[in-house]
Coordinates of N, CA and C in Angstrom, one line a residue:
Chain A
X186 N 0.8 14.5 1.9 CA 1.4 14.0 3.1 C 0.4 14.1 4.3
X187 N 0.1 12.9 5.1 CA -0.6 12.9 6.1 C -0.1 13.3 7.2
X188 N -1.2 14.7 8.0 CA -0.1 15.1 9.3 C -0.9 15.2 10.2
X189 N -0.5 15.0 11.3 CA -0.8 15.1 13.2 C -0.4 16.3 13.4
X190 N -1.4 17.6 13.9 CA -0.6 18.4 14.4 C -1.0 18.9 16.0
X191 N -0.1 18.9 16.8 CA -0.1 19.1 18.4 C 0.6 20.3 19.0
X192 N -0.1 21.2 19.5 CA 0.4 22.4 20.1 C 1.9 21.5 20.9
X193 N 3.0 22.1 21.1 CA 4.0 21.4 21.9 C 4.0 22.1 23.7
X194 N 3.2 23.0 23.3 CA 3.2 23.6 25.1 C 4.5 23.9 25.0
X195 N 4.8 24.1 26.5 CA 4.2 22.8 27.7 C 2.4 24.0 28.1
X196 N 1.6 23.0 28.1 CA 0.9 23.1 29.1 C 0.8 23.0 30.5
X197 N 0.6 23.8 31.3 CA 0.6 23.9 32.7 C -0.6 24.4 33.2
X198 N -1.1 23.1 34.7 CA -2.2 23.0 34.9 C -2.0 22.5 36.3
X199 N -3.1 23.5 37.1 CA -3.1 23.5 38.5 C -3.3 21.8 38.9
X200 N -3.0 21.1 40.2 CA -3.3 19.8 40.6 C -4.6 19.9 40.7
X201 N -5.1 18.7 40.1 CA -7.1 18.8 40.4 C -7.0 19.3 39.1
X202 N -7.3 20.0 38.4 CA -7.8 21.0 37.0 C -7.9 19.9 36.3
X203 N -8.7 20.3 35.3 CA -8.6 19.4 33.9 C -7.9 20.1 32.8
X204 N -7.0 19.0 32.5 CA -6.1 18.9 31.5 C -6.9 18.9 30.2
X205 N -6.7 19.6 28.7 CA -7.4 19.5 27.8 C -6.4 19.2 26.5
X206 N -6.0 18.1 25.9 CA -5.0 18.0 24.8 C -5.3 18.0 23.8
X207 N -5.4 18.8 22.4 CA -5.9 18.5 21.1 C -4.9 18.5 20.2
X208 N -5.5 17.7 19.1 CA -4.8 17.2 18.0 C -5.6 17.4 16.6
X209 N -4.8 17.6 16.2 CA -5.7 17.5 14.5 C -4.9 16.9 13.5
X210 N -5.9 16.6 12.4 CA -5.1 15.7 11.8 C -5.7 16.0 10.3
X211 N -5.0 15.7 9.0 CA -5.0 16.2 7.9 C -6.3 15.3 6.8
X212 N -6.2 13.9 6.9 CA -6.5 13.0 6.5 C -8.3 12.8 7.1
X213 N -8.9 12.9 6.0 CA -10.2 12.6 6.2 C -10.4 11.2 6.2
X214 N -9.8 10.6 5.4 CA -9.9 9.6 5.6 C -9.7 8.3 6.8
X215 N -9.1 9.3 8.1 CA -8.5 8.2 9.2 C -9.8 7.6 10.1
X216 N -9.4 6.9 10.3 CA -9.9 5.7 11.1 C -9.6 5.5 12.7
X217 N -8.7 5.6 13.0 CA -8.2 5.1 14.3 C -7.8 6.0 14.9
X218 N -7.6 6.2 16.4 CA -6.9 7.8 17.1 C -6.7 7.2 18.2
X219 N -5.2 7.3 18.6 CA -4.8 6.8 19.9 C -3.9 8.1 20.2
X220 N -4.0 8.0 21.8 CA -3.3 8.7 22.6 C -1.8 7.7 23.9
X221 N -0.9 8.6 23.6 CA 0.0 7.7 24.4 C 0.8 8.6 25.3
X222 N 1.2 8.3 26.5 CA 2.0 8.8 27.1 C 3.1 8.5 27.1
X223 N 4.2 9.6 27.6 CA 5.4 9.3 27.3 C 6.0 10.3 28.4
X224 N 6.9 9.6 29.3 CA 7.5 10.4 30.9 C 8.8 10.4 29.9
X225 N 9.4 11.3 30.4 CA 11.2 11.7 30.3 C 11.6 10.6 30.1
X226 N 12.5 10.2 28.8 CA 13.5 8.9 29.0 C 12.5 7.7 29.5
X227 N 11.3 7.8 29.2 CA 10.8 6.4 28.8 C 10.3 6.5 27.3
X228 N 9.4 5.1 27.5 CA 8.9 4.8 25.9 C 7.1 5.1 25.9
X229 N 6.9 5.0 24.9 CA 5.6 5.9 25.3 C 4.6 4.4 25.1
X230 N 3.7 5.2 25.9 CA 2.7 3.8 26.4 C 1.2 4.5 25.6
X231 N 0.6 3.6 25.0 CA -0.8 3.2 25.3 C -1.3 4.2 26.2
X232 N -2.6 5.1 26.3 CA -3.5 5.1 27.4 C -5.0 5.0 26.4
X233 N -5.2 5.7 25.4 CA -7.1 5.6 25.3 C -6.8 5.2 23.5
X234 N -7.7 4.8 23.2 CA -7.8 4.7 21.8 C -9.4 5.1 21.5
X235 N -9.7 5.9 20.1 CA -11.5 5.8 20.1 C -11.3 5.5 18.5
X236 N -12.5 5.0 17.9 CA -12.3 5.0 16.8 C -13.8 6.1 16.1
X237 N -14.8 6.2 17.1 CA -15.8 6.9 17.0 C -16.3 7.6 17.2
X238 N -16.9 8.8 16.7 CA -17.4 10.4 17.1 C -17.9 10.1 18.6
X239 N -17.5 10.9 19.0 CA -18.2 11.2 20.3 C -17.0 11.2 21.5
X240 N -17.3 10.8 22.6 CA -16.4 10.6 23.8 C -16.6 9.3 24.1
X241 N -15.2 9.3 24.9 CA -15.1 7.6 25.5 C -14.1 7.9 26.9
X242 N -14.6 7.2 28.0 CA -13.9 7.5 28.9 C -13.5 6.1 29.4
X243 N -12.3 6.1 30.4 CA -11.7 5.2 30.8 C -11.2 6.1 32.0
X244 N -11.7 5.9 32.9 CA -11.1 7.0 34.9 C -11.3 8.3 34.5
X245 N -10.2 8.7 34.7 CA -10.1 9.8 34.4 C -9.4 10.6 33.5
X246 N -9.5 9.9 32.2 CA -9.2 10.5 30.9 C -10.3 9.7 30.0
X247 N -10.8 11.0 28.9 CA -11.9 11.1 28.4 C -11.0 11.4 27.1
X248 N -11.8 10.7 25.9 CA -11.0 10.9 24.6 C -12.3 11.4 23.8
X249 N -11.9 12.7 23.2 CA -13.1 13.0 22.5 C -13.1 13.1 20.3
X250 N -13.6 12.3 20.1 CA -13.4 12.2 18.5 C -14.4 13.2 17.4
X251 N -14.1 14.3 16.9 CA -14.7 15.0 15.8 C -14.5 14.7 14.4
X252 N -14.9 13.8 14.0 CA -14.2 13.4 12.6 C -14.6 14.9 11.4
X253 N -15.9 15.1 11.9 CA -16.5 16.3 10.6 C -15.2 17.6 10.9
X254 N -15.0 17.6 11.9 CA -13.9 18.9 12.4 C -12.5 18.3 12.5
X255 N -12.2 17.4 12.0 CA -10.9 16.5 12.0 C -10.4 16.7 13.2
X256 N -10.3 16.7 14.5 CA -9.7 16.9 15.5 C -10.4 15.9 16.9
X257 N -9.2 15.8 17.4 CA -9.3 14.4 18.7 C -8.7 15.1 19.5
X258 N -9.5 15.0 20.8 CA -8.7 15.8 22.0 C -9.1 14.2 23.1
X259 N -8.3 14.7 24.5 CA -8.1 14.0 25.3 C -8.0 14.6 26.2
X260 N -8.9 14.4 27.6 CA -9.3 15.4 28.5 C -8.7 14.8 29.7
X261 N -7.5 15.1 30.5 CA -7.5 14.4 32.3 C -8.2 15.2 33.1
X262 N -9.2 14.4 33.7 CA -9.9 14.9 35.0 C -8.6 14.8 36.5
X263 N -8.8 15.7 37.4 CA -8.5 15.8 38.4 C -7.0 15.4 38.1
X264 N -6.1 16.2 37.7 CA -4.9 15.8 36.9 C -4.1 16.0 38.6
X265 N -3.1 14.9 38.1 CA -1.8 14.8 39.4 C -1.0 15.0 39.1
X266 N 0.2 15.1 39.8 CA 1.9 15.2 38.9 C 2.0 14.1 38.4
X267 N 1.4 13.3 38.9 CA 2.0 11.9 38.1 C 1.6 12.3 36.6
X268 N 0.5 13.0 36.2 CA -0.2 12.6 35.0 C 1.5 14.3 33.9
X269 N 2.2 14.6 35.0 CA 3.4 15.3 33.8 C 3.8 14.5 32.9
X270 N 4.0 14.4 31.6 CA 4.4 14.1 30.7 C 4.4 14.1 29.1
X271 N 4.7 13.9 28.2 CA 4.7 14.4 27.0 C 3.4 13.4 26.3
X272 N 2.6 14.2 25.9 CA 1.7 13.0 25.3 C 1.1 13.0 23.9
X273 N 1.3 11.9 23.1 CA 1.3 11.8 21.5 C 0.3 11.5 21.4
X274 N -0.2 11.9 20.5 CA -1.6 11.6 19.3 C -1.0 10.9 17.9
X275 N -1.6 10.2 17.9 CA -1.2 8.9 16.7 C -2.5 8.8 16.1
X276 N -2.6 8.7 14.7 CA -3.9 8.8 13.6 C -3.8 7.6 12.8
X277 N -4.3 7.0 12.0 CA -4.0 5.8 10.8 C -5.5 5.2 10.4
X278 N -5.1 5.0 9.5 CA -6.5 4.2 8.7 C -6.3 3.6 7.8
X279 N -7.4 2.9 7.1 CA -6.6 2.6 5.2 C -5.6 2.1 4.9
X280 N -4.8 2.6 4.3 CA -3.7 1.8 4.0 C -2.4 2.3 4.6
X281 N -2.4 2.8 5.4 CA -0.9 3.9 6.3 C -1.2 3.4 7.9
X282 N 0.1 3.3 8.5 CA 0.3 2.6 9.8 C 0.2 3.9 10.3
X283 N 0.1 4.5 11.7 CA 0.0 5.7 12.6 C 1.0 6.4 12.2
X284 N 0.3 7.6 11.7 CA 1.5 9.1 11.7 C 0.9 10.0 13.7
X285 N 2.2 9.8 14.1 CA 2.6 10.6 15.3 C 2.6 12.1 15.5
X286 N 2.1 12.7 16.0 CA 1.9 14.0 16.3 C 3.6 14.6 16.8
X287 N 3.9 15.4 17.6 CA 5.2 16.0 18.0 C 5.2 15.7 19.3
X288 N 3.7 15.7 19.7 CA 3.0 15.7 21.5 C 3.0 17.0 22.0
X289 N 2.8 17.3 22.9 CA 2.2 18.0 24.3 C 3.0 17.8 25.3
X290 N 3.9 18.7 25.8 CA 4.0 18.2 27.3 C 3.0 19.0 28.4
X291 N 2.8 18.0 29.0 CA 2.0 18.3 30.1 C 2.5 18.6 31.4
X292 N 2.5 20.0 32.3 CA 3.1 20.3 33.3 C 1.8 20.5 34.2
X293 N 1.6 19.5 35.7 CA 1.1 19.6 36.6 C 1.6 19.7 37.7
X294 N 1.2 20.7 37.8 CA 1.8 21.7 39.5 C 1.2 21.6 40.8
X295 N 1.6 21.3 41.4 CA 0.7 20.6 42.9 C 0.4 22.4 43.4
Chain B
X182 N 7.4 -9.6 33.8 CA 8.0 -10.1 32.8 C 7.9 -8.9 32.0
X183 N 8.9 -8.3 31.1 CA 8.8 -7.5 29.9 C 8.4 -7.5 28.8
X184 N 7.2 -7.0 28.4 CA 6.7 -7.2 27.2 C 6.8 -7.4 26.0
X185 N 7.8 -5.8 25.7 CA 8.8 -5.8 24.6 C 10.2 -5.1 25.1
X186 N 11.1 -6.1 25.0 CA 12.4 -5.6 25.3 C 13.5 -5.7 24.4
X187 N 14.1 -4.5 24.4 CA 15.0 -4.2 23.4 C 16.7 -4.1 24.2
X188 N 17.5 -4.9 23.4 CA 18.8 -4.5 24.4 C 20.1 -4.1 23.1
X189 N 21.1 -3.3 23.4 CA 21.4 -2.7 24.6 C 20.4 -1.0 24.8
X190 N 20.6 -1.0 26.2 CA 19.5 0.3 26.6 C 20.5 1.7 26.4
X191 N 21.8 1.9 26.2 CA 22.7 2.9 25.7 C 24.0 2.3 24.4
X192 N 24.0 3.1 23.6 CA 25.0 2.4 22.7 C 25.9 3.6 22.2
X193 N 26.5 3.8 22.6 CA 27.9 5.0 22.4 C 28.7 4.3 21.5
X194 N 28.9 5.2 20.2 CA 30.2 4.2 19.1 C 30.7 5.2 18.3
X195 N 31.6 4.9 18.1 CA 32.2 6.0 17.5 C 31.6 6.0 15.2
X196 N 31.4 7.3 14.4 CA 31.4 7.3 13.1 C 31.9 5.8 12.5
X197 N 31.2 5.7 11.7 CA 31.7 4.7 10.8 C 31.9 3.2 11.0
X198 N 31.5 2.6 12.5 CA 31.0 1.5 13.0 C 29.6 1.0 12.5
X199 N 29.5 -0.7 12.6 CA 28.9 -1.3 13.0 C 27.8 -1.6 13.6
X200 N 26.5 -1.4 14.5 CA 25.8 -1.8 15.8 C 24.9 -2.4 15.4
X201 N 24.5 -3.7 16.0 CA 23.0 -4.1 16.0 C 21.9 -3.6 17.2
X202 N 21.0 -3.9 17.4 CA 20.0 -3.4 18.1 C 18.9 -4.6 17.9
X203 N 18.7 -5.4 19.5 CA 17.7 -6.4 19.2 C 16.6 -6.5 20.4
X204 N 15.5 -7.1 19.4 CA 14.2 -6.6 19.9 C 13.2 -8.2 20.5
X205 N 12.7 -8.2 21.1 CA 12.2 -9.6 21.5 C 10.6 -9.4 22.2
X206 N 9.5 -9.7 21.9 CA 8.4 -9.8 22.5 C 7.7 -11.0 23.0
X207 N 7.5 -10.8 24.2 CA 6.6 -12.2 24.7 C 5.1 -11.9 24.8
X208 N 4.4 -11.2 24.1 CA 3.1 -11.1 24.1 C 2.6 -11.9 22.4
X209 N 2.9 -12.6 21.9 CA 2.1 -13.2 21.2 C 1.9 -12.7 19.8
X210 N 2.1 -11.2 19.7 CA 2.2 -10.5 18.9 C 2.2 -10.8 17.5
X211 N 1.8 -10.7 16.4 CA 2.4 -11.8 14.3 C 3.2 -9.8 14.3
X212 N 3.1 -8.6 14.9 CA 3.6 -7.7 13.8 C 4.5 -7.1 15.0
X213 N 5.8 -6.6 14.3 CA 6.8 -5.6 15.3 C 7.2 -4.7 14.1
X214 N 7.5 -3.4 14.8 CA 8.1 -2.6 14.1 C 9.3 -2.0 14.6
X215 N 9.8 -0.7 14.1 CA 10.9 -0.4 14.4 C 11.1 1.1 14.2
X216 N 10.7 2.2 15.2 CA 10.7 3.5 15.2 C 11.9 4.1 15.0
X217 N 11.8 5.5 15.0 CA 13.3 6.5 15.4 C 12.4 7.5 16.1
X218 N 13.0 8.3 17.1 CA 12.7 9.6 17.8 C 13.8 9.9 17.9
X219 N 13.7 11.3 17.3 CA 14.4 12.4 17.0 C 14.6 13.1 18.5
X220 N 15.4 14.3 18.3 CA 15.8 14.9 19.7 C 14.4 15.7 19.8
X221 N 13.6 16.3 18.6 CA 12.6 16.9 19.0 C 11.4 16.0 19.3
X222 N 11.5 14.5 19.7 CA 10.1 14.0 20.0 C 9.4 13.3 18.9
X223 N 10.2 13.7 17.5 CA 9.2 12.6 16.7 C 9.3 11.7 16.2
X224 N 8.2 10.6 16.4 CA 8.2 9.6 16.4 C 8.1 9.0 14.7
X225 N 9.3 8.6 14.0 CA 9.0 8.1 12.9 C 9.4 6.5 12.5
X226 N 8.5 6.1 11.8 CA 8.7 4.0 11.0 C 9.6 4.3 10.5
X227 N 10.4 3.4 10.6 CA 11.4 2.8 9.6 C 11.2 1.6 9.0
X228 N 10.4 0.6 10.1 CA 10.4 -0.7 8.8 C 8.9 -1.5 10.0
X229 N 8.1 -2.6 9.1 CA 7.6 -3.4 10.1 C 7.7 -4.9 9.2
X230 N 7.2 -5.7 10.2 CA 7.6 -7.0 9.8 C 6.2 -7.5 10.5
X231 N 5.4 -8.7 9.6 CA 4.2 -9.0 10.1 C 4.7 -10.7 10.0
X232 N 4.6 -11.4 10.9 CA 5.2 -12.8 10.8 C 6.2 -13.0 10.3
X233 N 7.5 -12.5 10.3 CA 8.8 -12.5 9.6 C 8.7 -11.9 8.2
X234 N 7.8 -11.6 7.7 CA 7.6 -10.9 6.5 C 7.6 -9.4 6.7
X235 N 8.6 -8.7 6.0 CA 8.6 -7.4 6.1 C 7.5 -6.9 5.1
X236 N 6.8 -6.1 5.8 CA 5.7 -5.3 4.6 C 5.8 -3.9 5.1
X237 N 6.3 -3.1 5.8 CA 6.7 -1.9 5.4 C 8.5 -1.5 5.1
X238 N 8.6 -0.5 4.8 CA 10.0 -0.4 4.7 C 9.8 1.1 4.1
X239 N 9.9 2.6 5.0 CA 9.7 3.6 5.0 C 11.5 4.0 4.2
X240 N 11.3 5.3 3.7 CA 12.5 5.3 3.3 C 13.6 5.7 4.2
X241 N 14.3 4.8 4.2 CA 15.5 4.6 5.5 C 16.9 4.2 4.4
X242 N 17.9 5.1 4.7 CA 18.9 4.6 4.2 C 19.5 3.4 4.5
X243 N 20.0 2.7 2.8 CA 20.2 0.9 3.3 C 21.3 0.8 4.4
X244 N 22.0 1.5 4.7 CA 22.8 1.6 5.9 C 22.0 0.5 7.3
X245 N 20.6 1.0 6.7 CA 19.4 0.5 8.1 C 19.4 -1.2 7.6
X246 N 19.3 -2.0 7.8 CA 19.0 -3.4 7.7 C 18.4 -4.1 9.1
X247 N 17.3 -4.4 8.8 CA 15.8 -5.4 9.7 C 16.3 -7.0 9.8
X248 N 16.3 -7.3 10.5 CA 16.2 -8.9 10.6 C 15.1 -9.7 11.6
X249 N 14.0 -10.3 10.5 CA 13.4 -11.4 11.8 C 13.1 -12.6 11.6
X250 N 14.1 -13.5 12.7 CA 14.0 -14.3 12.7 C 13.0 -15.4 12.3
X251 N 12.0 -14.9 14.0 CA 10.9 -15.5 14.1 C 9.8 -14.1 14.4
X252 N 8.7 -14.7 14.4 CA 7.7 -13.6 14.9 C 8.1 -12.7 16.2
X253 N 8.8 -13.7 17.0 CA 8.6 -12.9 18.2 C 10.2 -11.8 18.2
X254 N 11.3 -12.2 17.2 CA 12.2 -11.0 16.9 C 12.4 -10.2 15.8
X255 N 12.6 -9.4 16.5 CA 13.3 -8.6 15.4 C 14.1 -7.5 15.6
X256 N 15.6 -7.4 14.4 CA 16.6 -6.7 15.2 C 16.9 -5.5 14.1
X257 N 17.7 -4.9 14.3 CA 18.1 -3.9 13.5 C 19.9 -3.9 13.4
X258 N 20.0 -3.8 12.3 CA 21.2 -3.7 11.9 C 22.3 -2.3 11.2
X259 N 22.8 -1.7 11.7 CA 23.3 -0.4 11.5 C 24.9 -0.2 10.9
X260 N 25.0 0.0 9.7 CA 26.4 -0.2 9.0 C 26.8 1.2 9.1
X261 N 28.4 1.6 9.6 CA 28.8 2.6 9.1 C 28.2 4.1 9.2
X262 N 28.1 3.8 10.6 CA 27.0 4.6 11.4 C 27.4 6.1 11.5
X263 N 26.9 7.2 11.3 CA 26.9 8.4 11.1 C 26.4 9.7 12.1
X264 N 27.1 10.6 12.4 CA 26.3 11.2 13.2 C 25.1 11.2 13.7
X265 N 23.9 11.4 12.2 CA 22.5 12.2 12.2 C 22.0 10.6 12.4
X266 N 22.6 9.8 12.8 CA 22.1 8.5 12.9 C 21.6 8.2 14.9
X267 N 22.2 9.5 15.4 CA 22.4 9.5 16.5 C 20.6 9.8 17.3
X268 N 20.1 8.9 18.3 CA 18.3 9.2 18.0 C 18.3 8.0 19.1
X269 N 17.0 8.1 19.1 CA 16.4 6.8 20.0 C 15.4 5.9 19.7
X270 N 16.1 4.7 19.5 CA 15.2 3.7 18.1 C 14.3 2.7 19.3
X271 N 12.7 2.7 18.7 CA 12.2 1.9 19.8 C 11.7 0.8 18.9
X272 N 11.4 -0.5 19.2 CA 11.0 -1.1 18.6 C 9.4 -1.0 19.5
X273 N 8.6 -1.7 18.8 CA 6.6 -2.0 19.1 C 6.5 -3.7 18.7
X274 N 5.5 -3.3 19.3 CA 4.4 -4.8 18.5 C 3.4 -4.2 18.6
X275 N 2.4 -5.2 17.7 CA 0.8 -4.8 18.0 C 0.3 -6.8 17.3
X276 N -0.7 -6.9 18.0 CA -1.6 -7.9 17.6 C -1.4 -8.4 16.3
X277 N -1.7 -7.0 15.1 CA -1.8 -7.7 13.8 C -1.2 -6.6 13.3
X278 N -1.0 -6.6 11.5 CA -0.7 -5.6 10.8 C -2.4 -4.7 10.7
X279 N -3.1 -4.8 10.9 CA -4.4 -3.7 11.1 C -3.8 -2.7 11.8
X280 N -4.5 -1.5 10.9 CA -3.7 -0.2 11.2 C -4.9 0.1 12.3
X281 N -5.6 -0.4 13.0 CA -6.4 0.0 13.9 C -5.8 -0.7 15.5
X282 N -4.8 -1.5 15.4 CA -4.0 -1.7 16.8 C -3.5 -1.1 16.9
X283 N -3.3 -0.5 18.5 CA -2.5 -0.1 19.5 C -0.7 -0.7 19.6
X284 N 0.3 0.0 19.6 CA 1.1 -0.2 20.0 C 2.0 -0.5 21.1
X285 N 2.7 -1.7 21.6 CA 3.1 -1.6 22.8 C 5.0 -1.6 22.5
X286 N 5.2 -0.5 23.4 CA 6.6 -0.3 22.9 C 7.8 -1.0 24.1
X287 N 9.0 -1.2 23.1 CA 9.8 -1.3 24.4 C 10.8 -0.3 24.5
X288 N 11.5 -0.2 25.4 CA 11.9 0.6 26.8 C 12.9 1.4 26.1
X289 N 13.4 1.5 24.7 CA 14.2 1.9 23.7 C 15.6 2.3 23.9
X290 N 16.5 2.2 22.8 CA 17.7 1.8 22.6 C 18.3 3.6 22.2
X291 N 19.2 4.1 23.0 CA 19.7 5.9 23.3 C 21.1 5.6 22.1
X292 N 20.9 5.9 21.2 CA 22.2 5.5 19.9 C 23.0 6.7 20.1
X293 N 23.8 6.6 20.5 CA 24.9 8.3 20.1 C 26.1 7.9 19.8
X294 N 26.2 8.7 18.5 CA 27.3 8.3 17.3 C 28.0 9.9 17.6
X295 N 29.4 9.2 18.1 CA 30.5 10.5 18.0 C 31.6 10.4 17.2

């Protein structure tokens, strides 16, 4: 069985601080790593996708890919309250659609 | 305009009912699917459909029944509905069936079976 696994927090992080989210995942074989947000009673959105070792930034979230160490983190710079919310790591490759992590909630404190 | 919209946004029904649940995208989309999230947050497939062709179908009791029309719908069908059925079903799209697209979800459907 292929698994996502995500500390569930909550994480709590001063306003300004960088936020650090990690994920690990079972399957050597995966391919794809996306991260998504998700506020209270909404639907969870899209924010970074990598498919390749290293980092990839987009503003001020940086997605970082370790495939030899099976683990994807996702870094917010200068984190706001806006950026509170629960946020999922999603894995897939091969022949299997994305297995979902549990997520992270993220608590930012002004 | 809404991307992917799913209606109705609350559905209260009592055991042993009926409900559909319908899903519509105007992004262009050939693949939608059809999640569940549980009260703890997790996000699991129950079915996908890639140009009206269903090619996944996770194990979901047949209770669950998929319909799509056309590409751009697809609805869910709920017989005889049961407590533990009680969850928040979202439907997606993505581009293609490649497991390397991103998902765009819509605004999802709060099922509570009493």
């Amino acid at each position: 069985q292929k698994e996502v696994e995500q500390n569930s927090g909550p994480l709590s992080v001063p306003e300004g601080a960088i936020a650090s989210l990690n994920c690990t995942y079972s399957d050597r074989g995966s391919q794809s790593f996306f991260w998504y947000r998700q506020y209270s009673g909404k639907s969870p959105e899209l924010i970074m996708f990598i498919y390749s070792n290293g980092d990839k930034e987009d503003g001020r979230f940086t997605a970082q890919l370790n495939k030899a160490s099976q683990y994807v983190s996702l870094l917010i710079r200068d984190s706001q309250p806006s950026d509170s919310a629960t946020y999922l790591c999603a894995v897939s490759g091969g022949s299997y659609i994305p297995t979902f992590g549990r997520g992270t909630s993220l608590i930012v404190h002004p | 305009d809404t991307a992917v919209s799913q209606t109705p946004k609350y559905l209260v029904t009592q055991m042993g009912n009926d409900k559909s649940i319908k899903c519509e995208q105007n992004l262009g989309h050939d693949t939608m699917y059809w999640y569940k999230q549980d009260s703890k947050k997790f996000l699991k497939i129950m079915f996908s459909y890639n140009n009206k062709e269903l090619i996944i179908n996770e194990t979901v009791p047949n209770r669950f029944s998929p319909k799509s029309p056309d590409k751009a719908h697809l609805n869910l069908h709920i017989n005889s509905l049961e407590l533990g059925d009680s969850a928040v079903y979202f439907c997606a799209s993505s581009p293609g069936p490649s497991y390397n697209y991103g998902y765009t979800f819509g605004s999802g459907t709060r099922l509570t079976v009493v």
